[in-house]
Short mmCIF file of C-alpha atoms in Angstrom, two decimals:
data_model
loop_
_atom_site.label_atom_id
_atom_site.label_comp_id
_atom_site.label_asym_id
_atom_site.label_seq_id
_atom_site.Cartn_x
_atom_site.Cartn_y
_atom_site.Cartn_z
CA MET A 1 18.90 91.03 -6.08
CA ALA A 2 20.72 90.88 -9.40
CA GLU A 3 21.93 87.43 -8.45
CA ILE A 4 18.42 86.13 -7.73
CA VAL A 5 17.23 87.54 -11.05
CA ASP A 6 20.08 85.73 -12.80
CA VAL A 7 19.14 82.43 -11.14
CA PHE A 8 15.48 83.03 -12.01
CA LYS A 9 16.30 83.72 -15.67
CA GLU A 10 18.60 80.71 -16.00
CA ALA A 11 16.08 78.41 -14.29
CA PHE A 12 13.38 79.49 -16.74
CA ARG A 13 15.77 79.15 -19.68
CA ARG A 14 16.07 75.50 -18.62
CA HIS A 15 12.29 75.16 -18.44
CA ALA A 16 10.58 74.47 -21.78
CA ALA A 17 7.02 75.30 -22.72
CA GLY A 18 4.45 74.82 -25.44
CA VAL A 19 3.84 77.82 -27.69
CA VAL A 20 0.39 79.42 -28.00
CA VAL A 21 -1.01 82.60 -29.51
CA VAL A 22 -3.65 84.62 -27.65
CA THR A 23 -5.83 86.93 -29.74
CA ALA A 24 -8.48 89.53 -28.90
CA MET A 25 -10.28 92.48 -30.48
CA ASP A 26 -9.42 95.89 -29.09
CA THR A 27 -12.08 98.48 -28.34
CA ASP A 28 -11.70 99.97 -31.84
CA GLY A 29 -12.40 96.59 -33.45
CA VAL A 30 -8.76 96.11 -34.42
CA PRO A 31 -7.32 92.59 -33.95
CA ALA A 32 -4.57 92.16 -31.35
CA GLY A 33 -2.55 89.15 -30.30
CA PHE A 34 0.73 87.79 -29.02
CA THR A 35 2.79 84.63 -28.80
CA ALA A 36 2.92 83.21 -25.26
CA THR A 37 4.54 80.33 -23.40
CA SER A 38 2.61 80.72 -20.15
CA LEU A 39 -0.60 78.83 -20.89
CA ALA A 40 -1.61 76.39 -18.16
CA SER A 41 -4.68 74.33 -17.45
CA LEU A 42 -6.43 75.35 -14.23
CA ALA A 43 -9.58 73.21 -13.93
CA VAL A 44 -11.63 70.81 -16.03
CA ASN A 45 -15.08 71.33 -14.51
CA PRO A 46 -15.71 74.01 -15.54
CA PRO A 47 -12.85 74.08 -18.08
CA MET A 48 -10.50 76.91 -17.12
CA ALA A 49 -6.99 78.01 -18.01
CA THR A 50 -4.52 80.78 -17.19
CA PHE A 51 -1.91 82.79 -19.05
CA ASN A 52 0.45 85.50 -17.84
CA MET A 53 1.51 88.70 -19.57
CA ALA A 54 3.32 91.98 -19.00
CA ARG A 55 0.99 94.95 -18.63
CA THR A 56 3.52 96.89 -20.70
CA SER A 57 2.70 94.58 -23.65
CA SER A 58 1.21 96.25 -26.71
CA THR A 59 -1.68 93.78 -26.39
CA TRP A 60 -2.55 94.50 -22.76
CA ALA A 61 -5.00 97.32 -23.61
CA ALA A 62 -7.03 94.86 -25.68
CA ILE A 63 -6.92 92.11 -23.01
CA GLU A 64 -7.78 94.62 -20.29
CA ASN A 65 -10.91 95.81 -22.08
CA THR A 66 -12.36 92.72 -23.71
CA GLU A 67 -14.47 89.89 -22.39
CA HIS A 68 -13.28 87.14 -24.76
CA VAL A 69 -9.99 85.83 -26.12
CA ALA A 70 -9.02 83.02 -28.44
CA ILE A 71 -6.13 80.79 -27.38
CA HIS A 72 -4.39 78.85 -30.15
CA MET A 73 -2.15 75.83 -29.61
CA LEU A 74 0.68 75.85 -32.16
CA GLY A 75 2.22 72.85 -33.90
CA VAL A 76 5.67 72.37 -35.40
CA HIS A 77 4.30 73.56 -38.76
CA ASN A 78 3.28 76.90 -37.15
CA ARG A 79 6.77 78.24 -36.58
CA GLN A 80 6.27 81.17 -38.97
CA LEU A 81 2.97 81.99 -37.28
CA ALA A 82 4.73 82.10 -33.90
CA ALA A 83 7.31 84.50 -35.34
CA THR A 84 4.67 86.69 -37.00
CA MET A 85 2.63 86.95 -33.80
CA SER A 86 5.66 87.91 -31.73
CA GLY A 87 7.08 90.29 -34.34
CA GLU A 88 6.29 93.85 -35.42
CA HIS A 89 2.91 94.73 -33.93
CA SER A 90 1.47 96.42 -37.03
CA LEU A 91 2.20 93.36 -39.20
CA ARG A 92 0.72 90.64 -37.01
CA PHE A 93 -2.61 90.50 -38.83
CA VAL A 94 -1.41 91.38 -42.33
CA GLY A 95 -2.13 88.29 -44.42
CA ASP A 96 -4.65 85.50 -44.75
CA HIS A 97 -3.43 83.49 -41.75
CA TRP A 98 -6.56 84.38 -39.77
CA SER A 99 -10.29 84.99 -40.12
CA ALA A 100 -12.99 86.42 -37.86
CA GLY A 101 -14.58 83.89 -35.51
CA PRO A 102 -16.92 84.05 -32.49
CA PHE A 103 -17.38 87.62 -31.17
CA GLY A 104 -15.27 88.76 -34.13
CA LEU A 105 -12.18 87.25 -32.50
CA PRO A 106 -9.24 86.62 -34.82
CA ILE A 107 -8.97 82.84 -35.30
CA LEU A 108 -5.65 81.66 -36.70
CA ARG A 109 -5.71 79.05 -39.47
CA GLY A 110 -3.93 75.71 -39.30
CA VAL A 111 -3.17 75.55 -35.59
CA THR A 112 -3.49 72.25 -33.70
CA ALA A 113 -6.44 73.50 -31.64
CA TRP A 114 -8.02 76.72 -30.44
CA LEU A 115 -10.15 77.59 -27.44
CA LEU A 116 -12.64 80.40 -26.91
CA GLY A 117 -12.09 81.84 -23.44
CA ARG A 118 -14.22 84.24 -21.43
CA ILE A 119 -12.03 86.27 -19.09
CA VAL A 120 -13.13 85.73 -15.48
CA VAL A 121 -10.18 87.21 -13.57
CA ARG A 122 -7.41 89.68 -14.41
CA LEU A 123 -5.03 89.66 -11.46
CA PRO A 124 -2.46 92.48 -11.60
CA VAL A 125 0.84 91.52 -9.92
CA ALA A 126 3.78 93.92 -10.12
CA GLY A 127 3.92 95.06 -13.78
CA SER A 128 2.30 91.85 -15.03
CA ALA A 129 -1.07 90.14 -14.88
CA VAL A 130 -2.43 86.63 -14.50
CA VAL A 131 -5.45 86.19 -16.77
CA VAL A 132 -7.95 83.43 -15.92
CA VAL A 133 -10.39 82.28 -18.61
CA GLU A 134 -13.33 79.93 -18.62
CA VAL A 135 -13.38 77.99 -21.88
CA GLU A 136 -16.72 78.28 -23.66
CA GLY A 137 -15.88 76.79 -27.03
CA GLY A 138 -13.15 75.91 -29.45
CA SER A 139 -12.10 73.54 -32.17
CA ILE A 140 -9.64 70.71 -32.71
CA GLU A 141 -7.65 71.22 -35.91
CA THR A 142 -4.46 69.89 -37.54
CA ASP A 143 -2.95 67.00 -35.56
CA THR A 144 0.80 67.60 -35.40
CA GLU A 145 3.44 67.59 -32.67
CA PRO A 146 3.44 70.78 -30.56
CA LEU A 147 5.80 73.68 -31.18
CA MET A 148 8.06 74.15 -28.16
CA TYR A 149 10.16 77.02 -26.87
CA HIS A 150 13.35 76.43 -24.90
CA HIS A 151 16.46 78.46 -24.24
CA ARG A 152 15.26 81.14 -26.70
CA ASN A 153 14.85 78.63 -29.53
CA TYR A 154 11.87 76.93 -31.11
CA ARG A 155 12.07 73.16 -30.69
CA GLN A 156 9.91 70.11 -31.15
CA LEU A 157 9.41 66.97 -29.08
CA GLY A 158 11.33 63.75 -29.38
CA ASP A 159 10.94 60.42 -27.65
CA LEU A 160 12.85 59.81 -24.44
CA LEU A 161 16.15 58.06 -25.13
CA MET B 1 -21.09 71.21 -21.81
CA ALA B 2 -19.61 67.72 -22.18
CA GLU B 3 -18.57 68.65 -25.69
CA ILE B 4 -16.69 71.77 -24.57
CA VAL B 5 -14.91 69.73 -21.90
CA ASP B 6 -13.89 67.21 -24.57
CA VAL B 7 -12.46 69.98 -26.78
CA PHE B 8 -10.69 71.49 -23.77
CA LYS B 9 -9.13 68.15 -22.80
CA GLU B 10 -8.01 67.35 -26.35
CA ALA B 11 -6.58 70.86 -26.86
CA PHE B 12 -4.51 70.48 -23.67
CA ARG B 13 -3.43 66.97 -24.67
CA ARG B 14 -1.96 68.63 -27.76
CA HIS B 15 -0.22 71.25 -25.61
CA ALA B 16 3.10 70.14 -24.13
CA ALA B 17 4.73 71.46 -20.99
CA GLY B 18 7.90 71.28 -18.95
CA VAL B 19 7.72 69.16 -15.80
CA VAL B 20 8.41 70.62 -12.35
CA VAL B 21 7.99 69.46 -8.76
CA VAL B 22 6.65 71.84 -6.11
CA THR B 23 7.50 71.03 -2.49
CA ALA B 24 6.48 72.51 0.86
CA MET B 25 6.41 71.64 4.55
CA ASP B 26 3.00 71.07 6.08
CA THR B 27 2.04 72.52 9.46
CA ASP B 28 3.19 69.31 11.19
CA GLY B 29 6.66 69.62 9.64
CA VAL B 30 6.00 66.78 7.21
CA PRO B 31 7.29 67.26 3.64
CA ALA B 32 4.70 67.51 0.87
CA GLY B 33 5.04 67.90 -2.87
CA PHE B 34 3.65 67.16 -6.30
CA THR B 35 4.62 66.98 -9.95
CA ALA B 36 3.17 69.85 -12.00
CA THR B 37 3.08 71.02 -15.61
CA SER B 38 1.56 74.44 -14.94
CA LEU B 39 4.62 76.51 -14.01
CA ALA B 40 4.83 79.83 -15.86
CA SER B 41 7.01 82.89 -15.54
CA LEU B 42 5.05 85.99 -14.54
CA ALA B 43 7.56 88.84 -14.11
CA VAL B 44 11.32 89.36 -13.95
CA ASN B 45 11.52 92.46 -11.74
CA PRO B 46 10.75 91.30 -9.15
CA PRO B 47 11.10 87.66 -10.28
CA MET B 48 7.68 86.01 -10.02
CA ALA B 49 6.04 82.84 -11.26
CA THR B 50 2.72 81.02 -11.08
CA PHE B 51 1.51 77.46 -10.84
CA ASN B 52 -1.99 76.02 -10.72
CA MET B 53 -3.35 73.15 -8.67
CA ALA B 54 -6.56 71.44 -7.63
CA ARG B 55 -7.66 72.28 -4.11
CA THR B 56 -8.63 68.61 -3.81
CA SER B 57 -4.93 67.72 -4.12
CA SER B 58 -3.35 65.95 -1.15
CA THR B 59 -0.75 68.75 -1.15
CA TRP B 60 -3.19 71.67 -1.03
CA ALA B 61 -3.35 71.78 2.79
CA ALA B 62 0.43 72.31 2.89
CA ILE B 63 0.38 74.97 0.15
CA GLU B 64 -2.58 76.72 1.77
CA ASN B 65 -0.82 77.06 5.12
CA THR B 66 2.80 77.73 4.28
CA GLU B 67 4.64 80.85 3.24
CA HIS B 68 7.39 79.23 1.14
CA VAL B 69 7.66 76.57 -1.55
CA ALA B 70 10.51 75.14 -3.59
CA ILE B 71 9.97 74.76 -7.33
CA HIS B 72 12.23 72.25 -9.10
CA MET B 73 12.80 72.15 -12.87
CA LEU B 74 13.21 68.54 -14.00
CA GLY B 75 15.56 67.23 -16.67
CA VAL B 76 15.34 64.11 -18.84
CA HIS B 77 17.34 62.22 -16.21
CA ASN B 78 14.66 63.00 -13.58
CA ARG B 79 11.92 60.81 -15.01
CA GLN B 80 11.84 58.53 -11.96
CA LEU B 81 11.66 61.58 -9.70
CA ALA B 82 8.65 62.86 -11.67
CA ALA B 83 6.96 59.47 -11.22
CA THR B 84 7.78 59.30 -7.51
CA MET B 85 6.44 62.79 -6.87
CA SER B 86 3.18 62.07 -8.70
CA GLY B 87 2.75 58.61 -7.18
CA GLU B 88 1.53 57.28 -3.84
CA HIS B 89 1.48 60.20 -1.43
CA SER B 90 3.05 58.38 1.53
CA LEU B 91 6.06 57.27 -0.55
CA ARG B 92 7.01 60.60 -2.14
CA PHE B 93 9.72 61.42 0.40
CA VAL B 94 10.90 57.91 1.19
CA GLY B 95 14.51 57.77 0.01
CA ASP B 96 17.58 59.95 -0.27
CA HIS B 97 16.39 61.96 -3.30
CA TRP B 98 15.89 65.08 -1.15
CA SER B 99 17.34 66.99 1.76
CA ALA B 100 16.16 69.87 3.94
CA GLY B 101 16.92 73.33 2.50
CA PRO B 102 15.90 76.91 3.33
CA PHE B 103 12.98 77.08 5.83
CA GLY B 104 13.27 73.29 6.08
CA LEU B 105 11.84 72.97 2.57
CA PRO B 106 12.45 69.63 0.84
CA ILE B 107 15.02 70.26 -1.91
CA LEU B 108 15.23 67.52 -4.53
CA ARG B 109 18.67 66.35 -5.61
CA GLY B 110 19.90 66.34 -9.20
CA VAL B 111 17.29 68.58 -10.80
CA THR B 112 18.29 71.14 -13.46
CA ALA B 113 17.45 74.10 -11.20
CA TRP B 114 15.32 74.97 -8.21
CA LEU B 115 13.76 78.21 -7.01
CA LEU B 116 12.73 79.32 -3.53
CA GLY B 117 9.33 81.01 -3.78
CA ARG B 118 7.46 83.10 -1.22
CA ILE B 119 3.72 82.76 -1.81
CA VAL B 120 2.23 86.21 -2.44
CA VAL B 121 -1.22 85.26 -3.79
CA ARG B 122 -3.43 82.17 -3.58
CA LEU B 123 -6.36 82.79 -5.94
CA PRO B 124 -9.13 80.21 -5.53
CA VAL B 125 -11.05 79.63 -8.78
CA ALA B 126 -13.70 76.90 -8.91
CA GLY B 127 -12.12 73.86 -7.21
CA SER B 128 -8.60 74.95 -8.12
CA ALA B 129 -6.17 77.71 -7.22
CA VAL B 130 -3.62 79.89 -8.95
CA VAL B 131 -0.56 80.29 -6.73
CA VAL B 132 1.70 83.31 -7.31
CA VAL B 133 5.21 83.27 -5.85
CA GLU B 134 7.97 85.82 -5.64
CA VAL B 135 11.32 84.11 -6.12
CA GLU B 136 13.74 84.84 -3.28
CA GLY B 137 16.49 82.35 -3.99
CA GLY B 138 17.40 79.16 -5.74
CA SER B 139 20.20 77.27 -7.39
CA ILE B 140 21.27 76.18 -10.85
CA GLU B 141 22.15 72.47 -10.90
CA THR B 142 22.66 69.72 -13.49
CA ASP B 143 22.55 71.05 -17.06
CA THR B 144 20.44 68.62 -19.09
CA GLU B 145 17.56 68.92 -21.53
CA PRO B 146 14.19 69.46 -19.82
CA LEU B 147 11.75 66.66 -19.11
CA MET B 148 8.53 67.27 -21.03
CA TYR B 149 4.97 66.00 -20.66
CA HIS B 150 2.72 65.58 -23.68
CA HIS B 151 -0.35 63.49 -24.41
CA ARG B 152 0.05 61.68 -21.07
CA ASN B 153 3.64 60.67 -21.85
CA TYR B 154 7.02 61.91 -20.72
CA ARG B 155 9.05 63.22 -23.64
CA GLN B 156 12.20 65.17 -24.31
CA LEU B 157 13.05 67.91 -26.79
CA GLY B 158 14.45 67.47 -30.26
CA ASP B 159 15.59 69.95 -32.86
CA LEU B 160 13.06 71.23 -35.38
CA LEU B 161 13.19 69.20 -38.59
#
């Protein structure tokens, strides 16, 4: 089993992904959020998307108990934001990098785009969950190249050689 | 509604993703497969991953009726493979770019890694489906930078400026 886990980890280290931040309000009205690389489009009509997360995540309680999330696409200029939103939990919303948006959701400033998602399915699998959202709103913001994550490093895109 | 779909589409055009190919055998023993940008890690113990697809896809019948799939991570040198596996359905397995692997699954040559997945959940949502696999095997292959897809173009990674 250890060997399969090693192959799995190395295969995913070779897979690169765009970086997003998912935010929500917890039941006490405190903002919560995390940096993710699992966002995927699911359908266009109606517009739907998925993201995956560990149910041991500090943000799971908020995602488990809320109806809406905001999903932010990050650009190359948002590297600090990615670090902040994956760093110390109590410091993620300290600063003026966000403001309250629809349903009081924390909306991050200066991202390339954000989407308002209504959670339609939370599918628990092992210690993780697949979260399916229907997109009900959003906004297109700063037009820059996307921030990427690969082999534990932040990267950006280049043209094919 | 049209406006939300436009925001959704533009937000996902700004999101970049790694390119993979999912293959399966259909019930007649004919190989099937498609290029996807929706692969995401779900859990490490046990190793699990998800991908999304339209149930109108020519490959859905195979995915719906099989227990195993192979998921291939593509590198920058696999651009033609990505095109072949997203092109004309009847031509996807014409050539020597694959061979039969575990459970007879089509395994593509020269990818950066491939994983053998046992399907544990097919979650139909609207006209699409989330497919959850538990990874039971796989192999690490050619070590190159990942092939990326962004704004309808194939790209590769570069270092952050």
